[in-house]
Amino acid sequence: MFFFFAGHGFEIRGRNYLLPTDVPAATEGQEDLVRDASFEVERIIDRLQERGARTMIVVLDACRNNPFARPGTRAVGGEGGLAPITPPEGTFILFSAGAKQTALDSMSQSDPDPNSVFTRNFVRELAQPKLTLVQLAKRTQAQVRGLASSIKHEQTPAYYDEIVGDFILNTREGTASEPQIAALNVPRPEPAPAASAKGGEGEERTAAAFNVPRPEAIAPRPEPPPAPAQPINAPLATFMRNSGGWSVTMSFLGPVTAISWRLGNDGPFKETGALDALDPRTRRRMANPTFELEKDQATATIQVRAIDANGNVAGPFPISFDPDAELARGDRRILEMTASDWVSFRQYNGLLLYYTQLISFRCAIREVRIGIDNTRPDKAIPMPPCDPLHYAEIPNDAKGYMNLPPTTQAVTVELTYRDGSVSETKTFQKESHMIR
């Protein structure tokens, strides 16, 4: 399935919308009015999938994020581009501009070409045989970027590829022929069929209605070098166990505008969404770095993808998840941050030493040793076994305290962690750690 749209588009709260010609007039603050009368890109893709489309190529010559006109561009006001998108498997999406960019309608007021700067180059490259979708996108990207920069405008088309393997639209042998180009040079159609959408500026455009000049009428332009790559490095992952399951937080070195993930190597990616906060580096809503896993999630590899500020997709990056190791690591972090609360004294029918804090985070501990009025911990305190599904609960049969001689003034505590490392020996004075 091939879907092409040329006209106005905008982004509201991280979702992309295509603006039909009959959208009602709106003033500032009426984004919901325009959004409700428009077509959401993600919903269009979902409906095409529901109709049985297994492979989809979506080309959007549109951008921006609110309904207020700005002459000379395919924007509807403000700055920035359509929001980055994570398409479902089997889908290839090409935007006429990257994040925070607007797409040029023309090179100048006197430009005779009726098509936008993006569309005229895209169609010319589309006529070249044997190009894969990625090659087609990159050649169009280079051409548009070079033309836009010649008039001091930033526009670099962005693409998102979820088609496994290479996909070629034009499979004909040899160079582009006259009949191939002529097939694209047709009058504007009557109301568009189901696989097209209404465009902006009072007209309807479909994939066939490009109306481009013949190749010989287009002066050859030198192809500029591709933009220098700024790859996103693999993220760091932090796992935190809570009562409902696991929280996974990703940390990227550079700014990202969207994050998605999946378990294993199969199935669709899930988007994490956006936070109600702006990232000053991208001037967009900050990508939510956190997602959740079930509390009984087994050992697995998590695949993580991200989209940078230019709309480029990085990844997937494999992240190993071992729940036992992560539970021990998380409990150890808490124990190290709360070392002053490992034990406490209480006077109740004698002198008692409470160590419930150690039991609560026992999944990090192999052994606990204490010394009573002794700088060398020489007595082991038994710990109940770690229960990953009820990790912070103290078992009913667990004794969280021990009796001390009434003359005790201090104890020392030393932990051996599950990885064999040993903590610093901590000293607890009775007077300063007494529960009153």
CSV table of C-alpha atoms in Angstrom, one decimal:
chain,number,residue,atom,x,y,z
A,1,MET,CA,0.0,0.0,0.0
A,2,PHE,CA,1.4,3.4,-1.0
A,3,PHE,CA,0.0,6.5,0.7
A,4,PHE,CA,1.0,10.1,-0.3
A,5,PHE,CA,-0.2,13.3,1.2
A,6,ALA,CA,0.9,16.9,0.3
A,7,GLY,CA,-0.6,19.7,2.3
A,8,HIS,CA,-0.7,21.0,5.8
A,9,GLY,CA,0.2,18.9,8.8
A,10,PHE,CA,0.8,19.6,12.4
A,11,GLU,CA,1.7,18.0,15.8
A,12,ILE,CA,-0.3,18.3,19.0
A,13,ARG,CA,1.0,16.6,22.2
A,14,GLY,CA,3.3,14.3,20.2
A,15,ARG,CA,0.7,13.1,17.7
A,16,ASN,CA,0.7,14.0,14.0
A,17,TYR,CA,-2.4,15.3,12.2
A,18,LEU,CA,-3.1,15.9,8.5
A,19,LEU,CA,-5.2,19.0,7.7
A,20,PRO,CA,-8.1,18.6,5.2
A,21,THR,CA,-9.2,21.5,3.0
A,22,ASP,CA,-12.5,21.9,4.8
A,23,VAL,CA,-11.0,22.2,8.3
A,24,PRO,CA,-12.9,25.0,10.2
A,25,ALA,CA,-11.2,28.3,10.7
A,26,ALA,CA,-9.4,28.5,14.1
A,27,THR,CA,-7.7,31.0,16.3
A,28,GLU,CA,-4.9,30.6,18.8
A,29,GLY,CA,-5.9,28.3,21.6
A,30,GLN,CA,-8.3,26.2,19.5
A,31,GLU,CA,-5.9,23.4,18.7
A,32,ASP,CA,-8.5,20.8,19.8
A,33,LEU,CA,-11.0,22.1,17.2
A,34,VAL,CA,-8.4,21.6,14.4
A,35,ARG,CA,-7.2,18.3,15.7
A,36,ASP,CA,-10.7,16.9,15.9
A,37,ALA,CA,-11.4,17.9,12.3
A,38,SER,CA,-8.2,16.4,11.0
A,39,PHE,CA,-6.7,12.9,10.3
A,40,GLU,CA,-4.3,11.4,12.7
A,41,VAL,CA,-1.4,9.8,10.9
A,42,GLU,CA,-1.1,6.9,13.3
A,43,ARG,CA,-4.8,6.2,12.9
A,44,ILE,CA,-4.5,6.2,9.1
A,45,ILE,CA,-1.8,3.6,9.4
A,46,ASP,CA,-3.9,1.5,11.8
A,47,ARG,CA,-6.8,1.5,9.4
A,48,LEU,CA,-4.7,0.5,6.5
A,49,GLN,CA,-3.4,-2.4,8.5
A,50,GLU,CA,-6.9,-3.4,9.5
A,51,ARG,CA,-7.7,-3.6,5.7
A,52,GLY,CA,-5.0,-6.2,5.4
A,53,ALA,CA,-2.0,-4.1,4.2
A,54,ARG,CA,1.1,-6.0,5.1
A,55,THR,CA,3.6,-3.5,3.6
A,56,MET,CA,2.9,0.3,3.7
A,57,ILE,CA,4.9,3.2,2.3
A,58,VAL,CA,3.7,6.5,3.7
A,59,VAL,CA,5.0,9.7,2.2
A,60,LEU,CA,4.0,13.0,4.0
A,61,ASP,CA,4.9,16.3,2.4
A,62,ALA,CA,3.6,18.2,5.3
A,63,CYS,CA,4.6,19.7,8.6
A,64,ARG,CA,3.9,21.6,11.7
A,65,ASN,CA,2.1,21.7,14.9
A,66,ASN,CA,-0.7,24.3,15.0
A,67,PRO,CA,-3.4,25.7,12.7
A,68,PHE,CA,-2.1,29.3,12.2
A,69,ALA,CA,-1.0,30.1,8.7
A,70,ARG,CA,2.6,31.0,7.7
A,71,PRO,CA,3.0,32.0,4.1
A,72,GLY,CA,5.6,30.3,1.9
A,73,THR,CA,5.8,26.9,3.6
A,74,ARG,CA,3.7,23.8,4.0
A,75,ALA,CA,3.5,24.8,7.7
A,76,VAL,CA,0.5,26.0,9.6
A,77,GLY,CA,2.5,28.2,12.0
A,78,GLY,CA,5.3,28.3,14.5
A,79,GLU,CA,8.6,26.4,14.3
A,80,GLY,CA,9.5,22.7,14.2
A,81,GLY,CA,8.2,19.7,12.2
A,82,LEU,CA,5.9,16.8,12.6
A,83,ALA,CA,6.6,14.7,15.7
A,84,PRO,CA,9.0,11.7,15.2
A,85,ILE,CA,7.1,8.5,14.9
A,86,THR,CA,7.8,4.8,15.5
A,87,PRO,CA,5.9,3.0,12.8
A,88,PRO,CA,4.6,-0.6,13.1
A,89,GLU,CA,6.4,-3.5,11.5
A,90,GLY,CA,6.1,-3.5,7.7
A,91,THR,CA,5.9,0.3,7.4
A,92,PHE,CA,8.2,2.8,5.8
A,93,ILE,CA,7.5,6.5,6.5
A,94,LEU,CA,9.2,9.5,4.7
A,95,PHE,CA,8.6,13.0,6.0
A,96,SER,CA,9.4,16.0,3.8
A,97,ALA,CA,11.3,17.7,6.7
A,98,GLY,CA,12.9,16.6,10.0
A,99,ALA,CA,12.1,17.6,13.5
A,100,LYS,CA,11.6,21.3,14.1
A,101,GLN,CA,11.8,22.0,10.4
A,102,THR,CA,9.2,23.4,7.9
A,103,ALA,CA,9.0,22.2,4.2
A,104,LEU,CA,9.4,24.6,1.4
A,105,ASP,CA,6.6,25.0,-1.1
A,106,SER,CA,9.0,26.7,-3.6
A,107,MET,CA,12.5,28.1,-4.1
A,108,SER,CA,11.2,31.6,-4.6
A,109,GLN,CA,8.2,33.7,-5.5
A,110,SER,CA,8.9,33.2,-9.2
A,111,ASP,CA,9.5,29.4,-9.0
A,112,PRO,CA,7.4,28.0,-11.9
A,113,ASP,CA,7.3,24.4,-10.5
A,114,PRO,CA,3.8,23.7,-9.1
A,115,ASN,CA,5.2,21.0,-6.8
A,116,SER,CA,7.1,21.5,-3.5
A,117,VAL,CA,10.8,21.3,-3.2
A,118,PHE,CA,10.5,17.9,-1.6
A,119,THR,CA,7.9,16.4,-4.0
A,120,ARG,CA,9.7,17.5,-7.2
A,121,ASN,CA,12.9,15.7,-6.0
A,122,PHE,CA,11.1,12.7,-4.6
A,123,VAL,CA,9.3,12.0,-7.8
A,124,ARG,CA,12.4,12.4,-9.9
A,125,GLU,CA,14.2,9.9,-7.7
A,126,LEU,CA,11.2,7.6,-7.6
A,127,ALA,CA,11.5,7.3,-11.4
A,128,GLN,CA,15.0,5.8,-11.1
A,129,PRO,CA,14.8,2.0,-11.3
A,130,LYS,CA,16.2,-0.5,-8.8
A,131,LEU,CA,16.4,2.0,-5.8
A,132,THR,CA,15.6,0.5,-2.4
A,133,LEU,CA,13.4,2.6,-0.2
A,134,VAL,CA,16.3,3.6,1.9
A,135,GLN,CA,18.3,4.7,-1.2
A,136,LEU,CA,15.3,6.6,-2.5
A,137,ALA,CA,14.9,8.4,0.9
A,138,LYS,CA,18.6,9.2,1.2
A,139,ARG,CA,18.9,10.5,-2.4
A,140,THR,CA,15.8,12.7,-1.9
A,141,GLN,CA,17.2,13.8,1.5
A,142,ALA,CA,20.5,14.9,0.0
A,143,GLN,CA,18.8,16.8,-2.9
A,144,VAL,CA,16.3,18.6,-0.7
A,145,ARG,CA,18.9,19.5,1.9
A,146,GLY,CA,21.2,21.0,-0.7
A,147,LEU,CA,18.5,23.0,-2.4
A,148,ALA,CA,17.1,24.3,0.9
A,149,SER,CA,20.5,25.3,2.2
A,150,SER,CA,21.2,27.3,-1.0
A,151,ILE,CA,18.5,29.7,0.2
A,152,LYS,CA,19.5,29.5,3.8
A,153,HIS,CA,16.6,27.2,4.9
A,154,GLU,CA,17.0,24.1,7.0
A,155,GLN,CA,15.1,21.1,5.6
A,156,THR,CA,16.3,17.5,5.8
A,157,PRO,CA,13.7,14.9,5.1
A,158,ALA,CA,13.4,12.2,7.8
A,159,TYR,CA,12.5,8.6,7.2
A,160,TYR,CA,11.5,5.7,9.6
A,161,ASP,CA,12.1,2.2,8.3
A,162,GLU,CA,10.3,-0.9,9.8
A,163,ILE,CA,10.4,-3.0,6.7
A,164,VAL,CA,12.6,-6.1,7.0
A,165,GLY,CA,15.0,-6.4,4.1
A,166,ASP,CA,15.2,-4.2,1.0
A,167,PHE,CA,12.1,-3.0,-0.8
A,168,ILE,CA,12.1,-1.6,-4.3
A,169,LEU,CA,9.2,0.4,-5.8
A,170,ASN,CA,10.5,0.7,-9.3
A,171,THR,CA,11.7,-2.7,-10.5
A,172,ARG,CA,12.1,-1.8,-14.2
A,173,GLU,CA,15.4,-2.4,-15.8
A,174,GLY,CA,17.5,0.4,-17.3
A,175,THR,CA,17.2,4.2,-16.9
A,176,ALA,CA,13.9,6.0,-16.3
A,177,SER,CA,12.0,6.1,-19.6
A,178,GLU,CA,9.6,8.7,-21.1
A,179,PRO,CA,6.5,6.6,-20.4
A,180,GLN,CA,7.4,6.2,-16.8
A,181,ILE,CA,7.6,9.9,-16.2
A,182,ALA,CA,4.6,10.7,-18.4
A,183,ALA,CA,2.5,8.4,-16.2
A,184,LEU,CA,3.1,10.9,-13.3
A,185,ASN,CA,2.4,14.0,-15.3
A,186,VAL,CA,-1.4,13.9,-15.3
A,187,PRO,CA,-4.1,16.5,-14.5
A,188,ARG,CA,-5.3,16.8,-10.9
A,189,PRO,CA,-7.9,14.1,-10.2
A,190,GLU,CA,-11.4,14.3,-9.0
A,191,PRO,CA,-12.1,13.5,-5.4
A,192,ALA,CA,-9.4,11.2,-4.1
A,193,PRO,CA,-9.8,7.4,-3.7
A,194,ALA,CA,-9.5,5.7,-0.4
A,195,ALA,CA,-5.7,5.4,-0.4
A,196,SER,CA,-5.2,9.2,-0.7
A,197,ALA,CA,-5.9,12.2,1.5
A,198,LYS,CA,-7.0,15.8,1.0
A,199,GLY,CA,-4.2,18.3,0.8
A,200,GLY,CA,-4.0,21.9,1.8
A,201,GLU,CA,-4.3,25.1,-0.2
A,202,GLY,CA,-7.7,24.3,-1.7
A,203,GLU,CA,-6.7,21.3,-3.8
A,204,GLU,CA,-6.6,17.5,-3.6
A,205,ARG,CA,-3.4,15.6,-4.4
A,206,THR,CA,-2.8,11.9,-4.7
A,207,ALA,CA,0.3,9.9,-5.5
A,208,ALA,CA,-0.5,10.3,-9.2
A,209,ALA,CA,-1.0,14.0,-9.1
A,210,PHE,CA,2.6,15.2,-9.0
A,211,ASN,CA,2.6,17.2,-12.3
A,212,VAL,CA,6.4,17.3,-12.5
A,213,PRO,CA,8.4,18.4,-15.5
A,214,ARG,CA,10.1,15.9,-17.7
A,215,PRO,CA,13.6,14.9,-16.6
A,216,GLU,CA,15.2,16.6,-19.5
A,217,ALA,CA,13.6,19.9,-18.5
A,218,ILE,CA,15.2,19.8,-15.0
A,219,ALA,CA,18.7,21.2,-14.9
A,220,PRO,CA,21.1,18.7,-13.3
A,221,ARG,CA,22.1,19.7,-9.8
A,222,PRO,CA,25.3,18.5,-8.0
A,223,GLU,CA,24.4,16.2,-5.2
A,224,PRO,CA,25.6,17.6,-1.9
A,225,PRO,CA,27.5,15.4,0.5
A,226,PRO,CA,25.3,13.7,3.1
A,227,ALA,CA,25.0,15.4,6.5
A,228,PRO,CA,27.5,14.1,9.0
A,229,ALA,CA,26.2,11.3,11.1
A,230,GLN,CA,25.6,12.0,14.8
A,231,PRO,CA,24.8,8.5,16.0
A,232,ILE,CA,23.0,7.9,19.3
A,233,ASN,CA,25.1,5.7,21.6
A,234,ALA,CA,23.6,2.7,23.4
A,235,PRO,CA,21.7,3.8,26.5
A,236,LEU,CA,22.3,2.9,30.1
A,237,ALA,CA,19.5,1.1,31.8
A,238,THR,CA,18.5,1.3,35.4
A,239,PHE,CA,16.1,-1.3,36.9
A,240,MET,CA,14.1,-0.6,40.0
A,241,ARG,CA,11.8,-3.1,41.7
A,242,ASN,CA,8.5,-1.8,43.2
A,243,SER,CA,5.3,-3.3,44.5
A,244,GLY,CA,3.7,-3.5,41.0
A,245,GLY,CA,6.7,-4.8,39.1
A,246,TRP,CA,9.9,-3.4,37.5
A,247,SER,CA,10.5,0.2,36.4
A,248,VAL,CA,13.1,0.5,33.7
A,249,THR,CA,14.7,3.9,33.1
A,250,MET,CA,16.8,4.6,30.0
A,251,SER,CA,19.6,7.2,29.9
A,252,PHE,CA,20.9,8.5,26.6
A,253,LEU,CA,24.0,10.6,26.2
A,254,GLY,CA,22.4,12.9,23.6
A,255,PRO,CA,18.9,14.4,23.3
A,256,VAL,CA,16.2,12.0,22.0
A,257,THR,CA,12.6,12.9,21.1
A,258,ALA,CA,11.1,9.4,21.3
A,259,ILE,CA,11.9,6.0,22.9
A,260,SER,CA,10.3,2.6,22.1
A,261,TRP,CA,11.0,-0.9,23.3
A,262,ARG,CA,10.1,-4.6,23.1
A,263,LEU,CA,11.0,-7.8,24.7
A,264,GLY,CA,13.1,-10.1,22.6
A,265,ASN,CA,13.5,-9.9,18.8
A,266,ASP,CA,9.9,-10.3,17.7
A,267,GLY,CA,6.8,-8.3,18.0
A,268,PRO,CA,6.0,-4.6,17.7
A,269,PHE,CA,7.8,-1.9,19.6
A,270,LYS,CA,6.0,0.0,22.3
A,271,GLU,CA,6.4,3.7,22.7
A,272,THR,CA,7.1,5.2,26.1
A,273,GLY,CA,5.3,8.5,25.3
A,274,ALA,CA,6.3,11.9,26.4
A,275,LEU,CA,6.5,13.8,29.7
A,276,ASP,CA,4.7,17.0,30.6
A,277,ALA,CA,8.1,18.8,30.4
A,278,LEU,CA,10.1,20.4,27.7
A,279,ASP,CA,13.7,19.4,26.8
A,280,PRO,CA,15.6,22.6,26.4
A,281,ARG,CA,18.0,20.9,23.9
A,282,THR,CA,15.2,20.0,21.5
A,283,ARG,CA,12.6,22.5,22.5
A,284,ARG,CA,10.1,19.6,22.4
A,285,ARG,CA,8.4,17.6,25.0
A,286,MET,CA,10.8,15.3,26.8
A,287,ALA,CA,10.7,11.6,25.8
A,288,ASN,CA,9.5,9.5,28.7
A,289,PRO,CA,12.7,7.5,29.7
A,290,THR,CA,10.8,4.9,31.8
A,291,PHE,CA,8.6,1.9,31.1
A,292,GLU,CA,7.3,-1.0,33.2
A,293,LEU,CA,7.8,-4.8,33.3
A,294,GLU,CA,5.7,-7.4,35.2
A,295,LYS,CA,7.1,-8.4,38.6
A,296,ASP,CA,7.5,-12.0,37.5
A,297,GLN,CA,9.3,-11.1,34.3
A,298,ALA,CA,12.0,-13.7,33.5
A,299,THR,CA,15.5,-13.1,32.2
A,300,ALA,CA,15.2,-11.5,28.8
A,301,THR,CA,16.8,-9.2,26.2
A,302,ILE,CA,15.1,-5.8,25.8
A,303,GLN,CA,15.4,-4.1,22.4
A,304,VAL,CA,15.4,-0.3,22.7
A,305,ARG,CA,15.1,2.3,19.9
A,306,ALA,CA,15.3,6.1,20.0
A,307,ILE,CA,14.8,9.0,17.7
A,308,ASP,CA,17.2,11.9,17.8
A,309,ALA,CA,16.4,15.6,17.3
A,310,ASN,CA,16.8,15.3,13.5
A,311,GLY,CA,14.3,12.5,13.2
A,312,ASN,CA,16.8,9.8,12.7
A,313,VAL,CA,16.1,6.3,14.2
A,314,ALA,CA,18.9,4.7,16.3
A,315,GLY,CA,18.9,1.1,17.4
A,316,PRO,CA,17.5,-1.3,18.3
A,317,PHE,CA,20.0,-1.6,21.2
A,318,PRO,CA,20.0,-4.9,23.1
A,319,ILE,CA,19.7,-4.5,26.9
A,320,SER,CA,20.1,-7.6,29.1
A,321,PHE,CA,17.7,-8.0,32.0
A,322,ASP,CA,18.4,-10.5,34.8
A,323,PRO,CA,15.8,-10.0,37.5
A,324,ASP,CA,17.8,-11.8,40.2
A,325,ALA,CA,20.9,-9.8,39.5
A,326,GLU,CA,19.0,-6.5,39.2
A,327,LEU,CA,17.1,-7.2,42.5
A,328,ALA,CA,20.4,-7.7,44.3
A,329,ARG,CA,21.9,-4.6,42.7
A,330,GLY,CA,18.9,-2.5,43.6
A,331,ASP,CA,18.8,-3.7,47.2
A,332,ARG,CA,22.5,-3.0,47.5
A,333,ARG,CA,22.0,0.5,46.3
A,334,ILE,CA,19.4,1.1,49.0
A,335,LEU,CA,21.5,-0.5,51.7
A,336,GLU,CA,24.5,1.7,50.8
A,337,MET,CA,22.3,4.8,50.9
A,338,THR,CA,20.8,3.9,54.3
A,339,ALA,CA,23.8,2.5,56.0
A,340,SER,CA,23.1,4.6,59.1
A,341,ASP,CA,19.8,2.8,59.6
A,342,TRP,CA,21.0,-0.8,59.3
A,343,VAL,CA,20.4,-1.5,63.0
A,344,SER,CA,18.9,0.3,66.0
A,345,PHE,CA,18.7,-0.3,69.8
A,346,ARG,CA,15.6,-0.5,72.0
A,347,GLN,CA,15.1,-0.9,75.7
A,348,TYR,CA,12.1,-3.4,76.1
A,349,ASN,CA,12.3,-6.1,78.7
A,350,GLY,CA,16.0,-5.9,78.3
A,351,LEU,CA,18.3,-4.4,75.6
A,352,LEU,CA,17.3,-5.4,72.0
A,353,LEU,CA,19.0,-4.9,68.6
A,354,TYR,CA,16.7,-4.5,65.7
A,355,TYR,CA,17.9,-5.3,62.1
A,356,THR,CA,14.6,-5.3,60.1
A,357,GLN,CA,16.2,-2.9,57.6
A,358,LEU,CA,18.7,-5.6,56.6
A,359,ILE,CA,15.9,-8.2,56.3
A,360,SER,CA,13.8,-5.9,54.1
A,361,PHE,CA,16.7,-5.7,51.6
A,362,ARG,CA,18.1,-9.2,52.1
A,363,CYS,CA,18.2,-10.0,48.4
A,364,ALA,CA,21.5,-8.2,48.2
A,365,ILE,CA,23.0,-10.0,51.2
A,366,ARG,CA,24.9,-13.3,51.4
A,367,GLU,CA,25.8,-12.9,55.1
A,368,VAL,CA,25.5,-10.4,58.0
A,369,ARG,CA,28.0,-10.4,60.9
A,370,ILE,CA,28.1,-8.2,64.0
A,371,GLY,CA,30.5,-7.6,66.8
A,372,ILE,CA,29.2,-6.7,70.3
A,373,ASP,CA,31.4,-4.1,71.9
A,374,ASN,CA,34.0,-5.5,69.4
A,375,THR,CA,35.5,-3.7,66.4
A,376,ARG,CA,35.7,-7.1,64.6
A,377,PRO,CA,32.3,-8.5,63.6
A,378,ASP,CA,32.5,-12.2,64.6
A,379,LYS,CA,28.8,-13.3,65.0
A,380,ALA,CA,26.6,-14.2,62.1
A,381,ILE,CA,23.0,-13.2,62.0
A,382,PRO,CA,20.7,-15.5,60.1
A,383,MET,CA,18.7,-14.0,57.2
A,384,PRO,CA,15.5,-15.4,55.7
A,385,PRO,CA,15.9,-16.4,52.0
A,386,CYS,CA,15.2,-13.9,49.3
A,387,ASP,CA,11.7,-14.0,47.8
A,388,PRO,CA,11.8,-12.2,44.4
A,389,LEU,CA,8.0,-11.9,44.2
A,390,HIS,CA,7.6,-10.5,47.7
A,391,TYR,CA,11.1,-9.0,47.9
A,392,ALA,CA,10.5,-6.3,50.6
A,393,GLU,CA,8.2,-8.3,52.9
A,394,ILE,CA,9.5,-9.6,56.2
A,395,PRO,CA,8.3,-13.2,56.6
A,396,ASN,CA,6.0,-13.9,59.6
A,397,ASP,CA,8.5,-16.4,61.1
A,398,ALA,CA,11.5,-14.1,60.7
A,399,LYS,CA,12.9,-12.7,63.9
A,400,GLY,CA,14.0,-9.1,63.2
A,401,TYR,CA,15.8,-8.5,66.5
A,402,MET,CA,18.2,-10.1,69.0
A,403,ASN,CA,18.9,-9.7,72.7
A,404,LEU,CA,22.0,-8.0,73.9
A,405,PRO,CA,23.8,-7.9,77.2
A,406,PRO,CA,22.5,-4.9,79.1
A,407,THR,CA,26.0,-3.4,79.4
A,408,THR,CA,26.4,-3.3,75.6
A,409,GLN,CA,27.6,0.2,74.4
A,410,ALA,CA,28.1,-0.4,70.7
A,411,VAL,CA,27.9,-3.0,67.9
A,412,THR,CA,29.8,-3.2,64.6
A,413,VAL,CA,28.1,-4.6,61.4
A,414,GLU,CA,29.6,-6.0,58.3
A,415,LEU,CA,27.7,-7.2,55.2
A,416,THR,CA,28.9,-9.7,52.6
A,417,TYR,CA,27.0,-9.0,49.4
A,418,ARG,CA,25.8,-11.7,47.0
A,419,ASP,CA,28.7,-11.0,44.6
A,420,GLY,CA,31.2,-11.7,47.3
A,421,SER,CA,32.2,-8.2,48.0
A,422,VAL,CA,32.3,-6.9,51.6
A,423,SER,CA,30.9,-3.7,53.0
A,424,GLU,CA,32.8,-1.2,55.1
A,425,THR,CA,32.5,-2.1,58.8
A,426,LYS,CA,29.9,0.2,60.4
A,427,THR,CA,29.9,1.1,64.1
A,428,PHE,CA,26.6,1.9,65.9
A,429,GLN,CA,26.7,3.5,69.3
A,430,LYS,CA,23.8,2.6,71.7
A,431,GLU,CA,23.1,6.2,72.8
A,432,SER,CA,22.9,7.6,69.3
A,433,HIS,CA,20.8,4.7,67.8
A,434,MET,CA,18.4,4.1,70.6
A,435,ILE,CA,14.6,4.0,69.8
A,436,ARG,CA,12.9,5.9,72.6
